[in-house]
Amino acid sequence: MGYDYALVHLQYTIPPAVALTFLYRPLCTSLAIYKVAFLIVIAVISTTPWDSYLIHHKIWTYPPHAILGPTLFSIPAEESFFFVIQTYNTSLLYLLLSTPTFHSIYLCGKKRLRDGRLLWLWAPLGQVFLVGTILAGLSMIVAKGEGLYMGLILAWAGPFILLLWHVRSPPVSTFESNTWRCRTLAYQFILGLPLSSTLLPIAVPTLYLWLVDTWALKRGTWVIESGTKLGLHLWDGLEIDIRQRASYLASIPKTFSYGARIAITEGLSQALARLKQKSRSFYLASGVFQGRLRIDLILLYSFCRVADDLVDNASTVEEARHWVHRLKQFLTISYDRSQRSTRSYIMSVFPESVQSALVFLPTSYLSLPPLYDLLEGFETDLNFSLPNNVFPIHDESALQIYASRVAGTVAESCLELVYHHSLASTSDTYRQEIIQAGGRMGVALQYINIARDIAVDARIGRIYIPTSWLEDEGLAPSDVLKYPKSAKVEALRQRLLDEAMEIYHEAKGAIDRLPLEARGPMKVAVESYVEIGRVLRTRGYKIKAGRATVPKLRRVMVAWKALTE
Ligand SMILES: CC(C)=CCC/C(C)=C/CC/C(C)=C/CC/C(C)=C/[C@@H]1[C@@H](COP(=O)(O)OP(=O)(O)O)[C@]1(C)CC/C=C(\C)CC/C=C(\C)CCC=C(C)C
């Protein structure tokens, strides 16, 4: 009996497991636990017979002075633990590194990789290579010579990788009322994913475990018997052993994410690109939501953004009104379940660049009133151009109504999605209380948005600060339009921020009453935006494209704090 192998774990595999658990803990969901547990079960079941065979045939031995003693099918307990901890570490690293990756957009529809490499060519190439590898492995086993160990590795790992290369998504995936034909092979998905989700989680543990292996082989903690190995060394002390690499590849959950059945790659890609380009706060927050909720929030954002932009970017008020009308018409048709012409209406009336944002709005579980009210809120913006020069936000109550229409409604829709995707059961009254608080939070965020954009809005003739507040400072709307950065306007910005913070503090407790899986991510979404308000309260904040920005590191810290609180 000895402690050598146990020490390998104590020194090299358990510390990274603890560190990765600590890092991943704020992002952990029951889905992630299921994924890791599933992979561990697969790793243990597939490796145990193979390892047991190696030990029985004395290809792989453990000196008795290096192990504690208990065995299962002749495999020392430490080695069985290795299957578990190695898979655990690699899976967690993969999950961490792929947190920002929006897997659904890599599912199908891409015949070419981004850099133009032809994907279809990879299928036969992969097949030939993997089948060749397996055959080579089998022939080395039959020859029973120095290549025996390598042969056993290739013949064992090859079929797993071949299987992964070829897993197919279901032939028909449905999303809402849209049916999309798509058959995806896993290799398309694997090759399409960013390297941070594929190569990195394989390369880092492989290199790390090579180093550990070197150390253990040198100390004699485990031994590969001579006569069964090729004798090739990557560096002094390390046999070429692709076992780790193969098992990492097999342990990466590349294919079966929650959204794996959704073949709306193109629409999702556009929605994600829109979010990434337009809102750094919500883009960061979207990374910590999981599964379908994440997808639907991104789709909701895409719809809101497109609707807002259509109205804001119109060259005349008439054109803007026209878009509001068409958007309302779109909602009416979508929610009139007897009509099946939503898609053709979208295609015939809206520009191609925005069509997918409307097609993929999940109308079957979002209610109509908040979406409709949002469009009514946009109509307020059009009143800035009325000829009588009276500004529509005349007092604080007009401001509140406006903010709850353009942002309270968005909060309501977000929360509808949270509850739709949650298994937690809550009473209607409880839910209504939360949704009401959410609406208030939306108002707070909109106040921050207005406080940030005073100068940007003034350039297009808009002032959202109530006219009555301007009067309190002895200002006329024209003063704000001309000098949006004056000391008096700055005082009004701070007054608006005070209001925003008061509402935020009132409403934020409700986030802790949300279903567990949405709490952390929702805090990240809210806190990332509120941080803009905090920045606006500090002197000498950074301006980018005319707007105050939160530095990247600070945003990440805010997200981390929100998740770990
Ligand atoms: C994580 C994720 C992807 C969330 C998506 C949230 C979402 C659907 C946002 C839509 C934003 C949008 C474009 C709305 C149109 C109207 C508008 C402009 C509203 C302002 C947003 C600012 O977005 P952005 O900075 O991109 O816009 P501009 O650059 O100014 O054009 C708003 C400030 C409203 C945002 C309000 C919310 C997202 C609601 C937040 C509240 C909750 C989620 C509820 C919290 C829960 C409780 C229980 C308190």
Coordinates of C-alpha atoms and ligand atoms in Angstrom, one line a residue:
M1 CA 0.0 0.0 0.0
G2 CA 1.2 3.5 -0.8
Y3 CA 0.0 7.0 -1.3
D4 CA 1.8 8.0 -4.6
Y5 CA -1.3 7.9 -6.8
A6 CA -3.5 9.5 -4.2
L7 CA -0.9 12.3 -4.0
V8 CA -1.1 12.9 -7.7
H9 CA -4.8 13.6 -7.1
L10 CA -4.2 15.8 -4.1
Q11 CA -1.6 17.8 -5.8
Y12 CA -2.7 17.9 -9.5
T13 CA -6.3 17.0 -10.1
I14 CA -8.2 18.1 -7.0
P15 CA -6.9 21.7 -6.8
P16 CA -8.0 22.5 -10.4
A17 CA -11.3 20.8 -9.7
V18 CA -11.8 23.1 -6.6
A19 CA -10.7 26.2 -8.6
L20 CA -13.0 25.4 -11.5
T21 CA -15.9 24.7 -9.2
F22 CA -15.4 28.0 -7.6
L23 CA -15.2 29.8 -10.9
Y24 CA -18.1 28.0 -12.4
R25 CA -20.3 28.1 -9.3
P26 CA -22.1 31.4 -10.1
L27 CA -23.0 30.1 -13.5
C28 CA -24.0 26.6 -12.5
T29 CA -27.5 25.4 -13.3
S30 CA -29.2 22.1 -13.0
L31 CA -28.7 21.6 -16.7
A32 CA -25.0 22.0 -16.3
I33 CA -24.9 19.5 -13.4
Y34 CA -26.8 17.1 -15.6
K35 CA -24.4 17.6 -18.5
V36 CA -21.3 17.0 -16.3
A37 CA -22.9 14.0 -14.5
F38 CA -23.9 12.5 -17.9
L39 CA -20.3 12.9 -19.2
I40 CA -18.8 11.4 -16.1
V41 CA -21.1 8.4 -16.3
I42 CA -20.2 7.9 -20.0
A43 CA -16.5 8.3 -19.3
V44 CA -16.5 5.8 -16.4
I45 CA -18.6 3.2 -18.3
S46 CA -16.5 3.4 -21.4
T47 CA -13.1 3.5 -19.8
T48 CA -13.6 0.9 -17.1
P49 CA -13.6 -2.3 -19.3
W50 CA -10.7 -0.9 -21.4
D51 CA -8.5 0.0 -18.4
S52 CA -9.4 -3.3 -16.8
Y53 CA -8.3 -5.2 -19.9
L54 CA -5.0 -3.3 -20.0
I55 CA -4.3 -4.1 -16.3
H56 CA -5.3 -7.8 -16.7
H57 CA -3.0 -8.1 -19.7
K58 CA -0.2 -6.3 -17.8
I59 CA 0.1 -3.6 -20.4
W60 CA -0.6 -1.0 -17.8
T61 CA 0.5 -1.7 -14.2
Y62 CA 0.4 0.0 -10.9
P63 CA 3.1 -1.0 -8.4
P64 CA 1.5 -2.0 -5.1
H65 CA 3.6 0.5 -3.2
A66 CA 2.1 3.4 -5.2
I67 CA -1.6 2.7 -4.6
L68 CA -4.0 2.5 -1.6
G69 CA -5.3 -1.0 -2.4
P70 CA -9.0 -1.1 -3.2
T71 CA -9.8 -2.0 -6.8
L72 CA -12.8 -2.5 -9.1
F73 CA -12.3 -5.0 -11.9
S74 CA -8.6 -4.8 -11.0
I75 CA -8.6 -1.0 -11.5
P76 CA -7.2 0.8 -8.5
A77 CA -9.7 3.2 -6.8
E78 CA -7.4 6.1 -7.6
E79 CA -7.5 5.3 -11.3
S80 CA -11.4 5.1 -11.2
F81 CA -11.4 8.4 -9.4
F82 CA -9.2 9.7 -12.2
F83 CA -11.9 8.9 -14.8
V84 CA -14.3 11.0 -12.7
I85 CA -12.1 14.0 -11.9
Q86 CA -10.5 14.2 -15.3
T87 CA -13.9 14.4 -17.0
Y88 CA -15.2 16.8 -14.3
N89 CA -12.3 19.2 -14.8
T90 CA -12.4 19.1 -18.6
S91 CA -16.2 19.5 -18.7
L92 CA -16.1 22.4 -16.3
L93 CA -13.4 24.1 -18.3
Y94 CA -15.4 23.5 -21.5
L95 CA -18.5 25.0 -19.9
L96 CA -16.6 28.0 -18.6
L97 CA -14.9 28.7 -21.8
S98 CA -18.0 28.2 -23.9
T99 CA -20.2 30.4 -21.6
P100 CA -20.2 33.3 -24.2
T101 CA -20.8 30.9 -27.1
F102 CA -24.3 30.9 -28.4
H103 CA -24.4 27.3 -29.6
S104 CA -27.7 27.4 -31.4
I105 CA -26.3 29.6 -34.2
Y106 CA -23.7 26.9 -35.0
L107 CA -26.3 24.2 -35.4
C108 CA -26.9 24.2 -39.1
G109 CA -27.4 26.0 -42.3
K110 CA -23.8 26.8 -42.7
K111 CA -22.3 25.0 -45.6
R112 CA -19.1 26.9 -45.3
L113 CA -17.1 27.8 -42.3
R114 CA -16.6 31.5 -41.7
D115 CA -13.2 31.5 -43.5
G116 CA -14.7 29.8 -46.5
R117 CA -13.4 26.3 -46.0
L118 CA -15.9 23.8 -47.5
L119 CA -17.6 22.0 -44.7
W120 CA -18.9 19.1 -46.8
L121 CA -15.4 18.1 -47.5
W122 CA -14.7 17.5 -43.9
A123 CA -17.3 14.7 -43.6
P124 CA -15.5 12.2 -45.9
L125 CA -12.1 13.4 -44.7
G126 CA -13.0 12.8 -41.1
Q127 CA -14.6 9.4 -41.9
V128 CA -11.5 8.2 -43.9
F129 CA -9.1 9.4 -41.2
L130 CA -11.1 8.0 -38.3
V131 CA -11.9 4.6 -39.9
G132 CA -8.2 4.4 -41.0
T133 CA -7.2 5.1 -37.4
I134 CA -9.4 2.4 -36.0
L135 CA -8.2 -0.1 -38.6
A136 CA -4.6 0.8 -37.8
G137 CA -5.3 0.3 -34.1
L138 CA -6.9 -3.1 -34.7
S139 CA -3.9 -4.2 -36.8
M140 CA -1.5 -3.2 -34.1
I141 CA -3.6 -5.2 -31.6
V142 CA -3.5 -8.2 -33.9
A143 CA 0.3 -7.9 -34.3
K144 CA 0.7 -7.9 -30.5
G145 CA 4.0 -6.1 -30.8
E146 CA 5.4 -2.8 -29.6
G147 CA 2.4 -1.0 -31.0
L148 CA -0.1 -2.9 -28.8
Y149 CA -0.7 -0.1 -26.4
M150 CA -1.1 2.5 -29.1
G151 CA -3.4 0.0 -31.0
L152 CA -5.6 -0.4 -27.9
I153 CA -5.9 3.3 -27.5
L154 CA -6.7 3.9 -31.2
A155 CA -9.2 1.1 -31.4
W156 CA -10.9 2.2 -28.2
A157 CA -11.0 6.0 -28.7
G158 CA -11.6 6.0 -32.5
P159 CA -15.2 4.7 -32.5
F160 CA -16.2 7.4 -29.9
I161 CA -14.8 10.1 -32.1
L162 CA -16.3 8.6 -35.2
L163 CA -19.7 8.5 -33.5
L164 CA -19.3 12.2 -32.4
W165 CA -18.4 13.2 -35.9
H166 CA -21.6 11.8 -37.1
V167 CA -24.3 12.4 -34.5
R168 CA -27.3 13.9 -36.3
S169 CA -29.7 16.5 -35.1
P170 CA -33.4 15.5 -35.6
P171 CA -34.3 16.0 -39.3
V172 CA -37.1 18.5 -38.7
S173 CA -36.9 21.1 -36.0
T174 CA -39.7 23.4 -35.2
F175 CA -39.6 26.8 -33.7
E176 CA -42.9 28.4 -33.0
S177 CA -45.0 27.9 -36.1
N178 CA -42.0 27.8 -38.4
T179 CA -40.8 24.5 -39.5
W180 CA -37.2 24.3 -40.7
R181 CA -35.7 21.4 -42.5
C182 CA -32.2 20.7 -41.3
R183 CA -30.0 17.8 -40.7
T184 CA -26.9 18.6 -38.9
L185 CA -23.9 16.3 -38.4
A186 CA -21.9 17.0 -35.3
Y187 CA -18.7 17.6 -37.2
Q188 CA -20.3 20.7 -38.8
F189 CA -21.2 21.9 -35.4
I190 CA -17.8 21.1 -34.0
L191 CA -15.9 22.7 -36.8
G192 CA -18.1 25.8 -36.8
L193 CA -17.7 26.5 -33.1
P194 CA -15.1 29.0 -32.0
L195 CA -11.8 27.4 -31.0
S196 CA -12.3 28.6 -27.5
S197 CA -15.1 26.1 -27.2
T198 CA -13.3 23.2 -28.9
L199 CA -9.5 23.3 -29.1
L200 CA -8.8 25.2 -25.9
P201 CA -10.7 23.0 -23.5
I202 CA -8.9 20.0 -25.1
A203 CA -5.5 21.5 -25.3
V204 CA -5.2 23.0 -21.8
P205 CA -6.0 19.8 -19.9
T206 CA -4.1 17.7 -22.3
L207 CA -0.9 19.7 -21.8
Y208 CA -1.5 19.9 -18.1
L209 CA -2.0 16.1 -17.8
W210 CA 1.0 15.4 -20.0
L211 CA 3.0 17.2 -17.4
V212 CA 1.4 15.2 -14.6
D213 CA 1.9 12.0 -16.5
T214 CA 5.5 12.8 -17.0
W215 CA 5.9 13.2 -13.3
A216 CA 4.0 10.1 -12.4
L217 CA 5.8 7.9 -15.0
K218 CA 9.1 9.1 -13.8
R219 CA 8.2 8.3 -10.2
G220 CA 6.8 4.9 -11.1
T221 CA 3.3 5.7 -9.9
W222 CA 2.1 3.9 -13.0
V223 CA 4.0 2.0 -15.6
I224 CA 3.4 1.2 -19.3
E225 CA 5.1 -2.1 -19.8
S226 CA 7.9 -2.2 -22.3
G227 CA 7.3 -4.4 -25.4
T228 CA 3.8 -3.0 -25.6
K229 CA 4.7 0.7 -26.3
L230 CA 6.2 2.4 -29.3
G231 CA 9.0 4.0 -27.2
L232 CA 8.4 7.4 -28.8
H233 CA 8.6 10.4 -26.4
L234 CA 7.2 13.9 -26.7
W235 CA 9.7 14.9 -24.1
D236 CA 11.8 13.2 -21.6
G237 CA 9.7 10.9 -19.5
L238 CA 6.5 11.1 -21.5
E239 CA 5.2 8.3 -23.7
I240 CA 2.9 9.3 -26.6
D241 CA -0.4 8.6 -25.1
I242 CA -3.4 9.9 -26.8
R243 CA -5.7 8.5 -24.2
Q244 CA -6.2 11.9 -22.6
R245 CA -6.9 13.7 -25.9
A246 CA -9.4 11.1 -27.0
S247 CA -11.3 11.1 -23.7
Y248 CA -11.4 14.9 -23.6
L249 CA -12.8 14.9 -27.1
A250 CA -15.4 12.3 -26.1
S251 CA -16.3 14.3 -23.0
I252 CA -17.1 17.6 -24.6
P253 CA -20.8 18.2 -24.8
K254 CA -20.8 19.7 -28.3
T255 CA -24.0 18.4 -29.6
F256 CA -26.8 18.1 -27.2
S257 CA -27.3 21.6 -25.8
Y258 CA -30.8 22.6 -25.0
G259 CA -31.2 24.5 -28.2
A260 CA -29.9 21.6 -30.3
R261 CA -33.3 21.0 -31.9
I262 CA -33.7 24.5 -33.0
A263 CA -32.6 25.0 -36.6
I264 CA -33.0 28.7 -36.9
T265 CA -29.3 29.4 -37.2
E266 CA -29.5 32.4 -39.5
G267 CA -32.2 34.2 -37.5
L268 CA -30.4 33.6 -34.3
S269 CA -27.1 34.7 -35.7
Q270 CA -28.7 37.9 -36.8
A271 CA -30.4 38.5 -33.5
L272 CA -27.1 37.8 -31.6
A273 CA -25.1 40.1 -33.9
R274 CA -27.7 42.8 -33.3
L275 CA -27.5 42.4 -29.6
K276 CA -23.7 42.3 -29.7
Q277 CA -23.5 45.4 -31.8
K278 CA -26.1 47.5 -30.0
S279 CA -26.0 46.7 -26.3
R280 CA -22.9 45.8 -24.4
S281 CA -24.7 45.5 -21.1
F282 CA -27.4 43.1 -22.4
Y283 CA -24.9 41.2 -24.5
L284 CA -22.8 40.5 -21.4
A285 CA -25.9 39.5 -19.4
S286 CA -27.2 37.2 -22.2
G287 CA -24.1 35.1 -21.7
V288 CA -25.2 34.0 -18.3
F289 CA -28.7 33.0 -19.2
Q290 CA -29.1 29.4 -20.2
G291 CA -30.9 27.3 -22.8
R292 CA -34.2 28.4 -24.3
L293 CA -34.6 31.4 -22.0
R294 CA -31.3 32.8 -23.3
I295 CA -32.5 32.3 -26.9
D296 CA -35.8 33.9 -26.3
L297 CA -34.4 36.9 -24.5
I298 CA -32.1 37.5 -27.5
L299 CA -35.0 37.1 -29.9
L300 CA -37.0 39.5 -27.8
Y301 CA -34.2 42.0 -27.7
S302 CA -33.9 41.7 -31.5
F303 CA -37.6 42.5 -32.0
C304 CA -37.5 45.5 -29.6
R305 CA -34.3 46.8 -31.2
V306 CA -35.6 46.5 -34.7
A307 CA -38.9 48.1 -33.9
D308 CA -37.1 51.0 -32.1
D309 CA -34.6 51.5 -34.9
L310 CA -37.3 51.4 -37.6
V311 CA -39.1 54.3 -35.8
D312 CA -35.9 56.2 -34.8
N313 CA -34.2 56.0 -38.2
A314 CA -37.2 57.0 -40.3
S315 CA -36.4 60.1 -42.2
T316 CA -39.8 61.8 -41.6
V317 CA -42.4 61.6 -38.9
E318 CA -44.9 60.2 -41.5
E319 CA -42.5 57.4 -42.2
A320 CA -42.0 56.7 -38.5
R321 CA -45.8 56.6 -38.0
H322 CA -46.1 54.3 -40.9
W323 CA -43.6 51.8 -39.3
V324 CA -45.4 51.9 -36.0
H325 CA -48.6 51.1 -37.9
R326 CA -47.1 48.2 -39.7
L327 CA -45.5 46.8 -36.5
K328 CA -48.9 47.0 -34.8
Q329 CA -50.4 45.3 -37.8
F330 CA -47.8 42.6 -37.5
L331 CA -48.7 42.0 -33.9
T332 CA -52.4 41.9 -34.7
I333 CA -51.9 39.3 -37.4
S334 CA -49.5 37.2 -35.2
Y335 CA -51.9 37.1 -32.3
D336 CA -54.9 36.4 -34.4
R337 CA -54.4 32.6 -34.4
S338 CA -57.0 32.1 -37.1
Q339 CA -54.7 33.9 -39.6
R340 CA -51.7 32.1 -41.0
S341 CA -50.3 34.9 -43.0
T342 CA -47.9 36.5 -40.6
R343 CA -44.9 35.3 -42.5
S344 CA -46.1 36.6 -45.8
Y345 CA -47.1 39.9 -44.2
I346 CA -43.6 40.3 -42.8
M347 CA -42.0 39.4 -46.1
S348 CA -44.1 41.8 -48.1
V349 CA -43.9 44.8 -45.8
F350 CA -40.6 44.9 -43.9
P351 CA -37.0 45.2 -45.2
E352 CA -35.2 42.0 -45.5
S353 CA -32.6 43.0 -42.9
V354 CA -35.3 43.0 -40.1
Q355 CA -37.6 40.2 -41.2
S356 CA -36.0 37.5 -39.1
A357 CA -36.4 39.6 -35.9
L358 CA -40.2 39.6 -36.5
V359 CA -40.5 36.0 -37.7
F360 CA -38.8 34.6 -34.6
L361 CA -40.5 36.7 -32.0
P362 CA -41.9 34.0 -29.7
T363 CA -45.4 35.2 -29.8
S364 CA -47.0 31.9 -28.7
Y365 CA -45.9 32.5 -25.1
L366 CA -45.4 36.3 -25.0
S367 CA -48.6 38.2 -24.3
L368 CA -49.7 40.9 -26.6
P369 CA -50.4 43.9 -24.3
P370 CA -46.7 44.7 -23.3
L371 CA -45.6 44.5 -26.9
Y372 CA -48.4 46.6 -28.1
D373 CA -47.8 49.2 -25.4
L374 CA -44.1 49.3 -26.3
L375 CA -45.2 50.5 -29.8
E376 CA -47.5 53.1 -28.2
G377 CA -44.5 54.3 -26.2
F378 CA -42.6 54.8 -29.5
E379 CA -45.4 57.0 -30.7
T380 CA -44.6 59.4 -27.8
D381 CA -41.2 59.9 -29.5
L382 CA -43.0 61.1 -32.6
N383 CA -44.7 63.9 -30.7
F384 CA -41.3 65.7 -30.3
S385 CA -41.8 66.8 -33.9
L386 CA -45.2 68.5 -33.4
P387 CA -45.3 72.0 -34.9
N388 CA -46.4 73.7 -31.6
N389 CA -43.0 73.0 -30.0
V390 CA -44.6 71.7 -26.9
F391 CA -42.5 68.8 -25.6
P392 CA -44.5 65.6 -24.8
I393 CA -42.8 64.9 -21.4
H394 CA -44.2 67.9 -19.7
D395 CA -44.1 66.6 -16.1
E396 CA -42.9 63.7 -14.0
S397 CA -46.0 61.6 -14.5
A398 CA -45.7 61.9 -18.3
L399 CA -42.1 60.7 -17.9
Q400 CA -43.3 57.7 -15.8
I401 CA -45.9 56.8 -18.3
Y402 CA -43.4 57.0 -21.1
A403 CA -40.8 55.0 -19.3
S404 CA -43.2 52.3 -18.3
R405 CA -44.4 52.0 -21.9
V406 CA -41.0 51.7 -23.5
A407 CA -39.2 49.8 -20.7
G408 CA -41.6 48.6 -18.1
T409 CA -43.3 46.6 -20.9
V410 CA -39.9 45.1 -21.9
A411 CA -39.4 44.0 -18.3
E412 CA -42.8 42.4 -18.3
S413 CA -42.1 40.5 -21.5
C414 CA -38.7 39.4 -20.1
L415 CA -40.4 38.0 -17.0
E416 CA -43.1 36.3 -19.0
L417 CA -40.2 34.4 -20.7
V418 CA -38.6 33.6 -17.3
Y419 CA -41.8 32.1 -16.0
H420 CA -42.6 30.3 -19.3
H421 CA -39.3 28.5 -19.2
S422 CA -39.3 27.8 -15.4
L423 CA -40.6 24.7 -13.7
A424 CA -41.1 26.5 -10.5
S425 CA -44.8 26.8 -9.6
T426 CA -46.0 30.2 -8.3
S427 CA -49.4 31.6 -7.7
D428 CA -50.8 34.3 -10.1
T429 CA -50.7 36.9 -7.4
Y430 CA -47.1 36.2 -6.5
R431 CA -46.2 36.4 -10.2
Q432 CA -48.1 39.7 -10.7
E433 CA -46.2 41.2 -7.7
I434 CA -42.9 40.3 -9.3
I435 CA -44.0 41.5 -12.8
Q436 CA -45.1 44.8 -11.2
A437 CA -41.7 45.2 -9.6
G438 CA -40.0 44.3 -12.9
G439 CA -42.0 47.0 -14.6
R440 CA -40.7 49.5 -12.0
M441 CA -37.2 48.2 -12.6
G442 CA -37.7 48.9 -16.3
V443 CA -38.7 52.5 -15.5
A444 CA -35.4 52.9 -13.4
L445 CA -33.4 51.6 -16.4
Q446 CA -35.1 53.9 -18.8
Y447 CA -34.4 56.9 -16.5
I448 CA -30.7 55.9 -16.6
N449 CA -30.9 55.5 -20.4
I450 CA -32.4 59.1 -20.6
A451 CA -29.8 60.5 -18.2
R452 CA -27.0 59.0 -20.3
D453 CA -28.4 60.2 -23.6
I454 CA -29.3 63.8 -22.9
A455 CA -26.8 65.2 -25.4
V456 CA -27.5 62.5 -28.0
D457 CA -31.3 63.1 -27.8
A458 CA -30.8 66.9 -27.9
R459 CA -29.1 66.5 -31.2
I460 CA -32.3 65.0 -32.7
G461 CA -34.5 67.6 -31.0
R462 CA -35.7 65.4 -28.1
I463 CA -35.8 66.2 -24.4
Y464 CA -37.1 63.5 -22.0
I465 CA -36.3 65.5 -18.9
P466 CA -39.8 66.8 -17.8
T467 CA -40.4 70.4 -18.8
S468 CA -41.6 71.1 -15.3
W469 CA -38.1 70.2 -14.0
L470 CA -36.5 72.5 -16.6
E471 CA -38.6 75.3 -15.2
D472 CA -37.4 74.5 -11.7
E473 CA -33.9 75.3 -13.0
G474 CA -35.1 78.3 -14.9
L475 CA -34.5 76.6 -18.2
A476 CA -36.5 76.5 -21.4
P477 CA -36.3 73.4 -23.7
S478 CA -34.3 75.5 -26.3
D479 CA -31.6 75.9 -23.6
V480 CA -31.2 72.2 -23.3
L481 CA -31.1 71.7 -27.0
K482 CA -28.4 74.3 -27.3
Y483 CA -26.3 73.5 -24.2
P484 CA -27.0 69.9 -23.2
K485 CA -23.8 69.8 -21.2
S486 CA -24.4 73.0 -19.1
A487 CA -24.2 72.8 -15.2
K488 CA -27.9 73.2 -14.9
V489 CA -28.6 70.3 -17.2
E490 CA -26.0 68.3 -15.3
A491 CA -27.9 69.0 -12.1
L492 CA -31.1 67.7 -13.8
R493 CA -29.2 64.6 -14.9
Q494 CA -28.3 63.9 -11.3
R495 CA -31.9 64.5 -10.2
L496 CA -33.0 61.9 -12.8
L497 CA -30.4 59.5 -11.6
D498 CA -31.5 60.0 -8.0
E499 CA -35.0 59.0 -9.0
A500 CA -33.7 56.0 -11.0
M501 CA -31.7 54.8 -8.0
E502 CA -34.6 55.2 -5.6
I503 CA -36.9 53.1 -7.9
Y504 CA -34.1 50.5 -8.4
H505 CA -33.6 50.1 -4.7
E506 CA -37.4 49.7 -4.2
A507 CA -37.7 47.0 -6.9
K508 CA -34.4 45.0 -6.7
G509 CA -35.6 42.8 -3.8
A510 CA -38.0 41.2 -6.2
I511 CA -35.2 39.7 -8.2
D512 CA -34.5 37.3 -5.3
R513 CA -38.0 36.1 -5.6
L514 CA -37.6 35.0 -9.2
P515 CA -37.2 31.3 -10.0
L516 CA -33.7 30.3 -8.9
E517 CA -32.2 29.8 -12.3
A518 CA -33.1 33.3 -13.4
R519 CA -32.0 35.2 -10.3
G520 CA -28.3 35.5 -11.0
P521 CA -28.6 36.2 -14.7
M522 CA -31.4 38.8 -14.2
K523 CA -29.2 40.5 -11.6
V524 CA -26.4 40.7 -14.1
A525 CA -28.8 42.2 -16.7
V526 CA -30.1 44.8 -14.3
E527 CA -26.8 45.6 -12.6
S528 CA -24.9 46.0 -15.8
Y529 CA -27.3 48.6 -16.9
V530 CA -27.5 50.3 -13.5
E531 CA -23.7 50.5 -13.5
I532 CA -24.1 53.0 -16.4
G533 CA -26.0 55.2 -13.9
R534 CA -23.2 54.7 -11.3
V535 CA -20.6 55.7 -13.8
L536 CA -22.7 58.8 -14.7
R537 CA -22.4 59.9 -11.1
T538 CA -18.6 59.9 -11.0
R539 CA -16.5 62.8 -12.3
G540 CA -14.6 62.5 -15.6
Y541 CA -16.4 59.3 -16.8
K542 CA -15.4 58.0 -20.3
I543 CA -17.5 59.0 -23.3
K544 CA -17.6 56.8 -26.4
A545 CA -19.7 57.8 -29.4
G546 CA -21.2 60.6 -27.3
R547 CA -22.3 58.2 -24.5
A548 CA -20.9 57.3 -21.1
T549 CA -19.5 53.8 -21.1
V550 CA -18.6 51.3 -18.5
P551 CA -15.1 49.9 -19.0
K552 CA -15.0 46.2 -19.9
L553 CA -13.2 45.0 -16.7
R554 CA -15.7 47.0 -14.6
R555 CA -18.6 45.3 -16.4
V556 CA -17.1 41.9 -15.9
M557 CA -16.6 42.6 -12.2
V558 CA -20.2 43.8 -11.9
A559 CA -21.4 40.6 -13.5
W560 CA -19.2 38.5 -11.2
K561 CA -20.5 40.3 -8.1
A562 CA -24.1 40.0 -9.2
L563 CA -23.7 36.2 -9.6
T564 CA -21.8 35.6 -6.4
E565 CA -23.8 37.9 -4.1
Ligands
LIG1 C1 -30.2 39.5 -21.3 C2 -30.9 40.0 -22.4 C3 -30.6 39.6 -23.8 C4 -31.9 40.9 -22.2 C5 -32.8 41.5 -23.2 C6 -33.5 42.6 -22.6 C7 -34.4 43.2 -23.7 C8 -35.4 42.5 -24.3 C9 -34.1 44.5 -23.9 C10 -34.8 45.3 -25.0 C11 -34.2 46.6 -25.2 C12 -34.8 47.5 -26.2 C13 -34.1 47.7 -27.5 C14 -36.0 48.1 -26.0 C15 -36.6 49.1 -26.8 C16 -37.0 50.3 -26.0 C17 -35.8 50.8 -25.3 C18 -34.8 51.5 -26.1 C19 -35.6 50.6 -24.0 C20 -34.4 50.9 -23.3 C21 -33.4 49.9 -23.2 C22 -32.1 50.3 -23.5 O1 -31.5 49.4 -24.4 P1 -30.2 50.0 -25.3 O2 -29.2 50.6 -24.4 O3 -29.8 48.9 -26.2 O4 -31.0 51.1 -26.1 P2 -30.4 52.4 -26.7 O5 -29.0 52.2 -26.9 O6 -30.8 53.5 -25.7 O7 -31.2 52.6 -27.9 C23 -34.1 50.2 -22.1 C24 -33.4 51.0 -21.1 C25 -35.1 49.3 -21.4 C26 -34.5 48.1 -20.9 C27 -35.4 47.5 -19.9 C28 -35.3 46.2 -19.6 C29 -34.4 45.2 -20.3 C30 -36.1 45.6 -18.5 C31 -35.3 45.3 -17.3 C32 -36.0 44.7 -16.2 C33 -36.1 43.4 -16.0 C34 -35.5 42.4 -16.9 C35 -36.9 42.9 -14.8 C36 -36.1 42.7 -13.6 C37 -36.8 41.8 -12.7 C38 -37.3 42.2 -11.5 C39 -38.1 41.2 -10.8 C40 -37.0 43.5 -10.8

